[in-house]
PDB file of C-alpha atoms in Angstrom:
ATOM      1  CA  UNK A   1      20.511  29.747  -7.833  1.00  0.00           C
ATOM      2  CA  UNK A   2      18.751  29.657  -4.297  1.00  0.00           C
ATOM      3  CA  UNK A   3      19.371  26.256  -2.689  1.00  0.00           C
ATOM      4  CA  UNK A   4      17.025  25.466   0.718  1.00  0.00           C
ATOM      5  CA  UNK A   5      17.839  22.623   2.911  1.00  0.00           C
ATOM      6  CA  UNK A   6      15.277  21.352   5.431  1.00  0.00           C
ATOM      7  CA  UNK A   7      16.364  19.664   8.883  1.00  0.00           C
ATOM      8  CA  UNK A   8      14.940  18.551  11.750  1.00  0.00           C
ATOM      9  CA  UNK A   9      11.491  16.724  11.510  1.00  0.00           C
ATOM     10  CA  UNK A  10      10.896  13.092  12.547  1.00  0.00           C
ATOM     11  CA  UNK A  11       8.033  11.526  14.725  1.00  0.00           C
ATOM     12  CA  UNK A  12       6.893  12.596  18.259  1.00  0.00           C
ATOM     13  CA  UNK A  13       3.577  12.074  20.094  1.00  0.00           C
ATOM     14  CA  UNK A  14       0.877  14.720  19.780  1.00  0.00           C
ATOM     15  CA  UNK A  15       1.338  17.127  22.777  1.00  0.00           C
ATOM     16  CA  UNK A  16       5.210  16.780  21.785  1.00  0.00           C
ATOM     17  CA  UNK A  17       7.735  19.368  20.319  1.00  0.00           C
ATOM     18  CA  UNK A  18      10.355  19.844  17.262  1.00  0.00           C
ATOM     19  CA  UNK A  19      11.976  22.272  15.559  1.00  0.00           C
ATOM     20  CA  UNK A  20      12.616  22.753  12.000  1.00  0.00           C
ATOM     21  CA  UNK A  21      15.755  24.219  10.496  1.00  0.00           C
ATOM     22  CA  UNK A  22      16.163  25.591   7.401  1.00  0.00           C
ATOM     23  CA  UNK A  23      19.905  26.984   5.611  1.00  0.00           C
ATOM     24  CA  UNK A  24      19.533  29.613   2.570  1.00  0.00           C
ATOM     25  CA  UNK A  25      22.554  29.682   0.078  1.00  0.00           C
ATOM     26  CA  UNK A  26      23.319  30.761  -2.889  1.00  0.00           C
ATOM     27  CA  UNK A  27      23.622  33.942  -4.999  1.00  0.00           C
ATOM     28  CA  UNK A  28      20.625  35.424  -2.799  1.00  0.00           C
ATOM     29  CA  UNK A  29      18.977  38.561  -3.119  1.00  0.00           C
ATOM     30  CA  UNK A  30      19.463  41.439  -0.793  1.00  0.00           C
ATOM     31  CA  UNK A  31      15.713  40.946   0.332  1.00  0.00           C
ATOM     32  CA  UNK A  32      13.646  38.650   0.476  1.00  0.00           C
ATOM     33  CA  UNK A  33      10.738  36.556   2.343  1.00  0.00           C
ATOM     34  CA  UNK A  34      10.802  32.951   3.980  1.00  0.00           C
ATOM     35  CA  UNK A  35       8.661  30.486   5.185  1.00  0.00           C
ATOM     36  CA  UNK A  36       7.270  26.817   5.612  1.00  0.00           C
ATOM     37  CA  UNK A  37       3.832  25.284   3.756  1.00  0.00           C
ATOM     38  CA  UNK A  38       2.932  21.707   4.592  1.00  0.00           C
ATOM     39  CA  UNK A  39       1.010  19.019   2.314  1.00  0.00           C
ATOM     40  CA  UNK A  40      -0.035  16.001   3.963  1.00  0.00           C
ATOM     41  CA  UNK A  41      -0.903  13.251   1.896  1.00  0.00           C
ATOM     42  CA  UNK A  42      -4.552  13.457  -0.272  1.00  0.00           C
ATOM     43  CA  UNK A  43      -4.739  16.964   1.083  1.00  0.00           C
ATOM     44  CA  UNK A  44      -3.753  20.542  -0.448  1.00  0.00           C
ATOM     45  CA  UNK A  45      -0.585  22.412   0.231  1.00  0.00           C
ATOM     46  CA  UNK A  46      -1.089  24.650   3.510  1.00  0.00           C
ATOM     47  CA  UNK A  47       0.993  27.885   4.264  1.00  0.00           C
ATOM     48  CA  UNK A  48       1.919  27.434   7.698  1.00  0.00           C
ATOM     49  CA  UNK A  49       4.119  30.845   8.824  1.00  0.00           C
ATOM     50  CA  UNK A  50       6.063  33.240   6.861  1.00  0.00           C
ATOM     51  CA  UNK A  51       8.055  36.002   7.807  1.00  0.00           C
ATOM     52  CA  UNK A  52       9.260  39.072   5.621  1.00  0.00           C
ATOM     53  CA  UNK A  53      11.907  41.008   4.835  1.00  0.00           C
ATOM     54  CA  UNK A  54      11.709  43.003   7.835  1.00  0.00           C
ATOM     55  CA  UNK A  55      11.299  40.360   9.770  1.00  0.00           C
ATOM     56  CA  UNK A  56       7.659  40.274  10.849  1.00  0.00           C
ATOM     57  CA  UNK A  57       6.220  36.838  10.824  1.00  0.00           C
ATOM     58  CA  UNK A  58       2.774  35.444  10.119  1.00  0.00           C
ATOM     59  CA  UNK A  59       0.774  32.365  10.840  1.00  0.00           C
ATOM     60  CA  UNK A  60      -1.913  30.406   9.864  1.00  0.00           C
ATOM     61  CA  UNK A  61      -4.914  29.937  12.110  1.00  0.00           C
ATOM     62  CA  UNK A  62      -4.203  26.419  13.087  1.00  0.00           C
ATOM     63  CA  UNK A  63      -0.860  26.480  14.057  1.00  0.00           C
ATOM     64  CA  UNK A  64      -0.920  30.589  15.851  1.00  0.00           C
ATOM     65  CA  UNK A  65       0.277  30.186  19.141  1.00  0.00           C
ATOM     66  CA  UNK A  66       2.043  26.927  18.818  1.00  0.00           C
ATOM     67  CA  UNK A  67       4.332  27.499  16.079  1.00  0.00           C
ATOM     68  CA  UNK A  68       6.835  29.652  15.860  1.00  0.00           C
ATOM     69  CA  UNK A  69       8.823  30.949  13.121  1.00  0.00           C
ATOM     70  CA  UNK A  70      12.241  32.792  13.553  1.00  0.00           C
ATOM     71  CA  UNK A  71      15.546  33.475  11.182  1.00  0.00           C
ATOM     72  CA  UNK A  72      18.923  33.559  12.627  1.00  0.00           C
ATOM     73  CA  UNK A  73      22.594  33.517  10.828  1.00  0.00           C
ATOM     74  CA  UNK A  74      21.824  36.635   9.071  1.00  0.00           C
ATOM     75  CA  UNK A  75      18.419  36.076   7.813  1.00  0.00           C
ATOM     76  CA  UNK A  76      19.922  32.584   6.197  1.00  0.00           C
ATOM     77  CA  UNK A  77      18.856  30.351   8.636  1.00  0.00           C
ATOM     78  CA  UNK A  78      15.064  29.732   9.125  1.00  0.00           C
ATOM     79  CA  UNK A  79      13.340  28.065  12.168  1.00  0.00           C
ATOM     80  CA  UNK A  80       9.894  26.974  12.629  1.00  0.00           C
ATOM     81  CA  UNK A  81       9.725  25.810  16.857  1.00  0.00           C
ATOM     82  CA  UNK A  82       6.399  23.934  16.545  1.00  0.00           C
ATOM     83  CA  UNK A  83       4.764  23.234  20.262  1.00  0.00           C
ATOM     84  CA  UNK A  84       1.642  21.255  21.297  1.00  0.00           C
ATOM     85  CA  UNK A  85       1.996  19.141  18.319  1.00  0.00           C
ATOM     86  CA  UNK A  86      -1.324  17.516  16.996  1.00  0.00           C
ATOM     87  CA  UNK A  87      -2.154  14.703  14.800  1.00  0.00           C
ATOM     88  CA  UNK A  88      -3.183  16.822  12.408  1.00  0.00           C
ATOM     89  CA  UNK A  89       0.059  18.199  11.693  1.00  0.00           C
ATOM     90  CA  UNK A  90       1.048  15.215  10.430  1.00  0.00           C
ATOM     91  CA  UNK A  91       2.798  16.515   7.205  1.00  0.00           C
ATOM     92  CA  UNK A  92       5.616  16.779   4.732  1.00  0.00           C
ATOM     93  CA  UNK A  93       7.095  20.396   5.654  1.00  0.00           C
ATOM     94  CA  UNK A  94       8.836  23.067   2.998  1.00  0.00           C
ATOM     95  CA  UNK A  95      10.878  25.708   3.316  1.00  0.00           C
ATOM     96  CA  UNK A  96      10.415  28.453   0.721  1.00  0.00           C
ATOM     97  CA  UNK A  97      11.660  31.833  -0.213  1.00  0.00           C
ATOM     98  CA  UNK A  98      10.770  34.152  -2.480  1.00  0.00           C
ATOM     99  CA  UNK A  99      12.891  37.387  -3.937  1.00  0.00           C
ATOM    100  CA  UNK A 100       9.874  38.945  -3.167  1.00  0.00           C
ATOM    101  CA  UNK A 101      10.605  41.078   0.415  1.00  0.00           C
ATOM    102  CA  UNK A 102       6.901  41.949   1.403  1.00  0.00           C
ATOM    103  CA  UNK A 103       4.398  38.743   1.907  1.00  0.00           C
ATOM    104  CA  UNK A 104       1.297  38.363   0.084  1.00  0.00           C
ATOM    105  CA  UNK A 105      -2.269  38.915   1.474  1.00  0.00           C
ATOM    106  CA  UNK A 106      -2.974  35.657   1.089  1.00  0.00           C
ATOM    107  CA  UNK A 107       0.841  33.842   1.510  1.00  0.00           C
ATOM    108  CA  UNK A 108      -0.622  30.616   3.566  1.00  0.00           C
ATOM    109  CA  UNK A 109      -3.255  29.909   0.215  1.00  0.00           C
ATOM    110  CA  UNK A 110      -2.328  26.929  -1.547  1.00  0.00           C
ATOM    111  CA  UNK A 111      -1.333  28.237  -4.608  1.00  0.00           C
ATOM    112  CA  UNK A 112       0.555  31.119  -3.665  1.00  0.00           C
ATOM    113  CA  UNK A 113       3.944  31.235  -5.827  1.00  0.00           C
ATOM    114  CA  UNK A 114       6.785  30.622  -3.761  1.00  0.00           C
ATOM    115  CA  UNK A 115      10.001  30.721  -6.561  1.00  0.00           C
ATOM    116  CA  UNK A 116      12.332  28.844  -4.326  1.00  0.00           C
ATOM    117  CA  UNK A 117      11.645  25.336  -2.266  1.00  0.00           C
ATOM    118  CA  UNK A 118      13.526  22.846  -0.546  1.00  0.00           C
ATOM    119  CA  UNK A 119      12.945  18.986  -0.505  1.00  0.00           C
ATOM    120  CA  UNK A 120      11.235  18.747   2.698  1.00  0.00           C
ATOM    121  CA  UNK A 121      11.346  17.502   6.055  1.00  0.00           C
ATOM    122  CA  UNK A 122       8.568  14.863   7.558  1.00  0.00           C
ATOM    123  CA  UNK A 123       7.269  15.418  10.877  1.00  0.00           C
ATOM    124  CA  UNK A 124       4.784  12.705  11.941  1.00  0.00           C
ATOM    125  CA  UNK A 125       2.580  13.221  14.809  1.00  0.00           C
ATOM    126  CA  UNK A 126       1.240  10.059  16.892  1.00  0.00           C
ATOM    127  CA  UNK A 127      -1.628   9.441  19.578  1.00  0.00           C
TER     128      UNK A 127
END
């Protein structure tokens, strides 16, 4: 069983900085793929950046060059360093994995199957 537990997210202004944290355990595969989606409330589930098994990250068109996604700890630990921070990023924030080791064309789509999720963090973005 994969377990995924989601830290850091809270509030900040928009213009502001946080980074999420993310710890893998479990009986995991020798590959695999991470990453984080987002659903804010009344809206659909977003892929926000992914990175495979050999460690090449991708990103969605609204967050590229303010987001950045990163693994340390072995590949267990997942990090999503999210700069210039807008309102509309207002969300509740997953981590996922998937046994999976190469990402999908189209990972960041809504209903893209990620196997594994955590509970997920809240970041909340204020004026």
């Amino acid at each position: 069983r994969w377990q995924l537990v989601e830290s850091g997210g809270g509030s900040v202004q928009s213009g502001g900085s946080l980074t999420l944290s993310c710890v893998l355990s479990g009986d995991i595969d020798a590959s695999y793929s991470m990453g984080w989606f987002r659903q804010a409330p009344g809206k659909a589930r977003e892929g926000v950046a992914a990175i495979d098994n050999d460690g090449r990250p991708r990103y969605a068109d609204s967050v590229k060059g303010r987001f950045t996604i990163s693994q340390a700890d072995n590949r267990r630990t997942l990090h999503l360093e999210m700069t210039d921070l807008k309102i509309e990023d207002t969300a509740q924030y997953y981590c996922v994995a998937d046994p999976d080791p190469n990402l999908g064309p189209r990972w960041f789509s809504s209903t893209y199957f990620w196997p594994h999720r955590g509970q997920g963090t809240q970041v909340t973005v204020s004026s």
